[in-house]
Amino acid sequence: MKKLTTHIATIISIFCLTLGAAFAQTTVKGTITDAKTGETLPYVNVQVVGTTIGSTSDAEGRYSLTLPANTSVIKFTYIGYVSLEKPVTPGIEQTINVKMAVDAVMLKEVTVKGKTSRYRNKDNPAVQLIREVIAHKEQNQMAGNDYVEYEQYEKIALALSNLSESFKDRRIFRNYQFLFVNQDSSGLGGKSMLPAYMQEKLSKVYFRKNPYTKKQWVEADRKAEFDAKFIDNDGLNAYFRRLYEDVDIYKNDISIATNLLLSPIANTAPTFYKFFIRDTVKTQTPWLIELGFVPRNKTDMLFEGKLFITLDGNYGVQNAYLTVNRDINLNFMRDLEAKLEFEKSSDGRYHPSKTTLGMEFALGEKAAGLYGQRVVNFKNYTINQPRPDSVYKGPAQENTTEVLPKRGDDYWNNVRHIPLELLEKNIYRNVDTLQTIPSFRRTMDIATLLLAGYKSFGIVEVGPVNTFYSFNPVEGFRLRFGGRTTTELSNRLYFESYAAYGFKDEKWKYFFSGTYSLNNKSIYQFPFHYIRASFQRDTKIPGQDLQFVQEDNFLLSFKRGDNNRWLYNDIFKIEYIRELASHFSYKVGFSQWNQTPAGILRYEKVDNEGNIQRVPQLKNTELSLELRYAPNEQFYQGKLYRTPLINRSPIFTVRYNVGIKGFLSGENNYHTLTANIAKRYYLSQYGYADITTEGGYIFGSHIPFPLLMIHRANQTYAYQLNSYNLMNFLEFVSDHYASLDVQYYLNGFIFNKIPLLKRLKLREVISVKALVGGLRNENNPDKQSSVFRFPVDAQDKSISYGLGRTPYVEGSVGVANIFKLLRLDLVKRFNYLNHPGVSEWGIRARFRVDF
């Protein structure tokens, strides 16, 4: 996530502009209170008399308004209170605090009466009203019909915001002046900003209630694309869609910037929100009640805003305005605004007609920001008309043709539901032009080197640079240099290689691979379909399994405890990989692996007379098959790894490996079967939990321990999600096992209630990792002398073990979101504390940028 966020910031940082104001402005701010009780009044309407310019006060009664220079009077109106006007002194910043008096006559005209006493749910007409809305949710949402279909147009626009005038005049932007010509700063939320990315999509959506299916057929798609050498355009699009997901008011939780916020009409909404009757709208049929709502705790993952509820007995939502409190525990969120519009259809229900979600992210209140807006428009509803099953089958989103044709301006001008904003009209052309400017390409080249670790030289790119230097006890000081070819050489054939040298062991290590793409696409672009052959001679730590990082990364050179059990590996591999659009994939592989122990690690057997015999090398030949299914998977494809954008959907993985004795010097027969399921469970206001279960069984006898399951250990000081953080390398070995890993993120649910802590916006994390397994007698060195004996330390004591009847368990409690990027965990190991060199307690750190 950190890498992805920095990528986006680097790209967008090229687009910068501050447009001077056309005329002087006046800023007015203040607080609005009840004249009698002194209580602040939320959502009071503040308007410039004689214009449509206005705003509303926030949940604490505060307001701020920027006015034209000729403004002399502003008006304050609030249901149940006497309206009043206040004079304004033009041209200066001023504070006008307002006290409003209750209008007893107007209160009698409100259909549902409110109270000014201390807030409570009991006998509260606003709460009674929202309970009616909740009770009628099922009949009012789309699932109230058996079939629904409609046409959907959507666009996502991204822009820089809050730019300073001096930014445009910097020397670095002298080649980008075309971006600053004839721009209008009034669009996209009414702030000074310049769009830098956009995507449009036209679809036909089909809903079926039973079995529940919602299928989107994409008819046209258009986006501003950057050079694939620098950016994964599909991943960028997936990331923006993850941030700006559909806003469905009828769901209990609404996804905002990868977090779930509780809907104001969720089943539990009266527990977490305060509701207020603000107005009765009698100018249309049916009449509407304007219902305001605010969070009980301003830092919780909750909205504030207003709903317009129909008074026709259906209690449907006719309109909604959502925002968030400025104290909410969301990172980098400076502004959020969601507007939901509904229209009455032939079936009597209010169906969505337009949703607008705008969010502005920034590092500070006054700093330049990044504003994004997603607009979705719906029309041509057809109710209760069934379609053939073929319309609903397959993934949730599909293109109407395998490759969508590129559509020009004429097509989009005809099919758009709503016209583009003035600034958006030039964005496609601007992005294309920008990439032809040499200085921009040089800037992106440098950014790719610093952030992704690769420097491009046309047909080849050199990297990753963070692996060029590292050290370990076996090799000592280690230097490495490598690179790979790019699509500029070929769209079909790719080569990758590196060479490394250890100054302590004085040995060369190297790697070479050749890959042939079978779909004429880059082998780093979804969906994969290629065949690869490779050979690697290098070192490895048994039982270390790293995610999203190279093993010879410099930062991972620092390890706790003894780190002197290594392997020299010679591995030849042939792999065939195929991914389908449904995110089902399979991988077939062949490998020939020769491993030689290094450091203090020795491969030894005990003969019939009790003598220890050293085995210089273990040779193994293996066939493998991996099946993986990740429905609705989202990710950003980086230069080395895919950064997952985790959602609700599970990921299933099954692996089968078979050892072949006698083929290409293979020395062992065995069959290994493993299965893994990973899923995120969202718990609304209580955070979310990532749960991973895994199990495996190795069929066969007299199998040496290096070919058994060496459980993933971690001896670095970084917290690793997929490893046991207080387990030593090579400590536990099994031929059958089952494991459970729970990472529970409370998202500040507890800290948000503590007065001093909630200002820091910290978040709680709890984890539990448990492992159960064992060794059958025929594979246990303590029971079977014909297999390799377990490694020993200098005192000839075993340092590797099979699991007994007691499972291995470790847990941690942590504080995340420290400085918005650091997680610190206090980790405890609960058992097997009598093993040499283990720690019962440890502190581990993990860096993560998240919203």
PDB file of N, CA and C in Angstrom, residues 3 7 55 85 97 122 148 158 172 185 194 230 281 313 322 353 359 429 432 589 666 733 757 779 785 791 815:
ATOM      1  N   LYS A   3       3.887   1.595  -1.265  1.00  0.00           N
ATOM      2  CA  LYS A   3       4.468   1.747  -2.594  1.00  0.00           C
ATOM      3  C   LYS A   3       3.433   2.303  -3.551  1.00  0.00           C
ATOM      4  N   HIS A   7       3.427   5.889  -5.589  1.00  0.00           N
ATOM      5  CA  HIS A   7       3.319   5.907  -7.048  1.00  0.00           C
ATOM      6  C   HIS A   7       2.322   6.965  -7.496  1.00  0.00           C
ATOM      7  N   SER A  55     -24.126  27.399   3.100  1.00  0.00           N
ATOM      8  CA  SER A  55     -23.501  26.261   3.743  1.00  0.00           C
ATOM      9  C   SER A  55     -24.359  25.873   4.936  1.00  0.00           C
ATOM     10  N   GLU A  85     -30.998  37.609  10.276  1.00  0.00           N
ATOM     11  CA  GLU A  85     -29.990  38.060   9.334  1.00  0.00           C
ATOM     12  C   GLU A  85     -28.910  38.829  10.077  1.00  0.00           C
ATOM     13  N   ASN A  97     -20.738  35.066  15.721  1.00  0.00           N
ATOM     14  CA  ASN A  97     -21.432  34.056  16.510  1.00  0.00           C
ATOM     15  C   ASN A  97     -22.909  34.416  16.602  1.00  0.00           C
ATOM     16  N   LYS A 122     -35.345   6.965  23.833  1.00  0.00           N
ATOM     17  CA  LYS A 122     -36.698   6.692  24.294  1.00  0.00           C
ATOM     18  C   LYS A 122     -37.604   7.898  24.053  1.00  0.00           C
ATOM     19  N   VAL A 148     -34.426  -6.723 -11.745  1.00  0.00           N
ATOM     20  CA  VAL A 148     -34.233  -5.303 -12.061  1.00  0.00           C
ATOM     21  C   VAL A 148     -33.085  -5.205 -13.055  1.00  0.00           C
ATOM     22  N   LEU A 158      -9.738  12.277 -10.929  1.00  0.00           N
ATOM     23  CA  LEU A 158      -8.747  12.541  -9.893  1.00  0.00           C
ATOM     24  C   LEU A 158      -8.102  13.883 -10.192  1.00  0.00           C
ATOM     25  N   ILE A 172      10.625  23.654 -12.640  1.00  0.00           N
ATOM     26  CA  ILE A 172      10.406  22.268 -13.074  1.00  0.00           C
ATOM     27  C   ILE A 172       9.173  22.120 -13.948  1.00  0.00           C
ATOM     28  N   SER A 185     -11.370  26.718 -12.272  1.00  0.00           N
ATOM     29  CA  SER A 185     -11.229  26.097 -10.952  1.00  0.00           C
ATOM     30  C   SER A 185     -12.557  25.906 -10.237  1.00  0.00           C
ATOM     31  N   LEU A 194      -6.903  20.713 -10.434  1.00  0.00           N
ATOM     32  CA  LEU A 194      -6.644  20.366 -11.821  1.00  0.00           C
ATOM     33  C   LEU A 194      -6.716  18.859 -12.004  1.00  0.00           C
ATOM     34  N   PHE A 230       5.984   2.461 -16.415  1.00  0.00           N
ATOM     35  CA  PHE A 230       6.033   3.097 -15.102  1.00  0.00           C
ATOM     36  C   PHE A 230       4.874   2.694 -14.202  1.00  0.00           C
ATOM     37  N   VAL A 281     -40.871  18.874   4.406  1.00  0.00           N
ATOM     38  CA  VAL A 281     -40.956  19.412   3.054  1.00  0.00           C
ATOM     39  C   VAL A 281     -42.338  19.098   2.501  1.00  0.00           C
ATOM     40  N   GLY A 313     -45.970   6.176   3.986  1.00  0.00           N
ATOM     41  CA  GLY A 313     -46.128   4.857   4.585  1.00  0.00           C
ATOM     42  C   GLY A 313     -45.035   3.883   4.202  1.00  0.00           C
ATOM     43  N   LEU A 322     -24.205  12.757   2.818  1.00  0.00           N
ATOM     44  CA  LEU A 322     -23.332  12.150   3.818  1.00  0.00           C
ATOM     45  C   LEU A 322     -21.978  12.849   3.816  1.00  0.00           C
ATOM     46  N   SER A 353     -30.939   7.244  -8.806  1.00  0.00           N
ATOM     47  CA  SER A 353     -30.812   7.917 -10.097  1.00  0.00           C
ATOM     48  C   SER A 353     -29.415   8.479 -10.288  1.00  0.00           C
ATOM     49  N   MET A 359     -13.949  12.700  -2.318  1.00  0.00           N
ATOM     50  CA  MET A 359     -13.068  12.657  -1.149  1.00  0.00           C
ATOM     51  C   MET A 359     -11.780  13.401  -1.480  1.00  0.00           C
ATOM     52  N   ARG A 429      -6.372  14.141 -23.540  1.00  0.00           N
ATOM     53  CA  ARG A 429      -5.347  14.730 -24.397  1.00  0.00           C
ATOM     54  C   ARG A 429      -4.128  15.152 -23.586  1.00  0.00           C
ATOM     55  N   ASP A 432      -1.869  12.183 -22.615  1.00  0.00           N
ATOM     56  CA  ASP A 432      -1.125  11.694 -23.778  1.00  0.00           C
ATOM     57  C   ASP A 432       0.018  12.632 -24.131  1.00  0.00           C
ATOM     58  N   GLY A 589       4.475 -27.463 -12.425  1.00  0.00           N
ATOM     59  CA  GLY A 589       5.910 -27.254 -12.352  1.00  0.00           C
ATOM     60  C   GLY A 589       6.713 -28.532 -12.259  1.00  0.00           C
ATOM     61  N   GLY A 666      16.901 -37.987  -8.370  1.00  0.00           N
ATOM     62  CA  GLY A 666      15.997 -37.853  -7.234  1.00  0.00           C
ATOM     63  C   GLY A 666      16.142 -39.016  -6.265  1.00  0.00           C
ATOM     64  N   VAL A 733       9.348 -29.216  12.709  1.00  0.00           N
ATOM     65  CA  VAL A 733       9.229 -29.955  11.457  1.00  0.00           C
ATOM     66  C   VAL A 733       8.063 -30.927  11.600  1.00  0.00           C
ATOM     67  N   LEU A 757      -6.276   9.498  24.274  1.00  0.00           N
ATOM     68  CA  LEU A 757      -5.783   8.665  23.182  1.00  0.00           C
ATOM     69  C   LEU A 757      -6.500   8.935  21.859  1.00  0.00           C
ATOM     70  N   ASN A 779       9.017 -41.147   9.884  1.00  0.00           N
ATOM     71  CA  ASN A 779       9.725 -39.951   9.436  1.00  0.00           C
ATOM     72  C   ASN A 779      10.389 -39.198  10.581  1.00  0.00           C
ATOM     73  N   SER A 785      16.243 -44.384  12.390  1.00  0.00           N
ATOM     74  CA  SER A 785      17.650 -44.035  12.174  1.00  0.00           C
ATOM     75  C   SER A 785      18.013 -43.891  10.708  1.00  0.00           C
ATOM     76  N   PRO A 791      19.142 -31.341  13.185  1.00  0.00           N
ATOM     77  CA  PRO A 791      20.343 -30.547  13.441  1.00  0.00           C
ATOM     78  C   PRO A 791      20.584 -30.378  14.943  1.00  0.00           C
ATOM     79  N   VAL A 815      -0.369  -1.783  18.792  1.00  0.00           N
ATOM     80  CA  VAL A 815      -0.903  -0.450  18.521  1.00  0.00           C
ATOM     81  C   VAL A 815      -0.507  -0.096  17.098  1.00  0.00           C
TER      82      VAL A 815
END
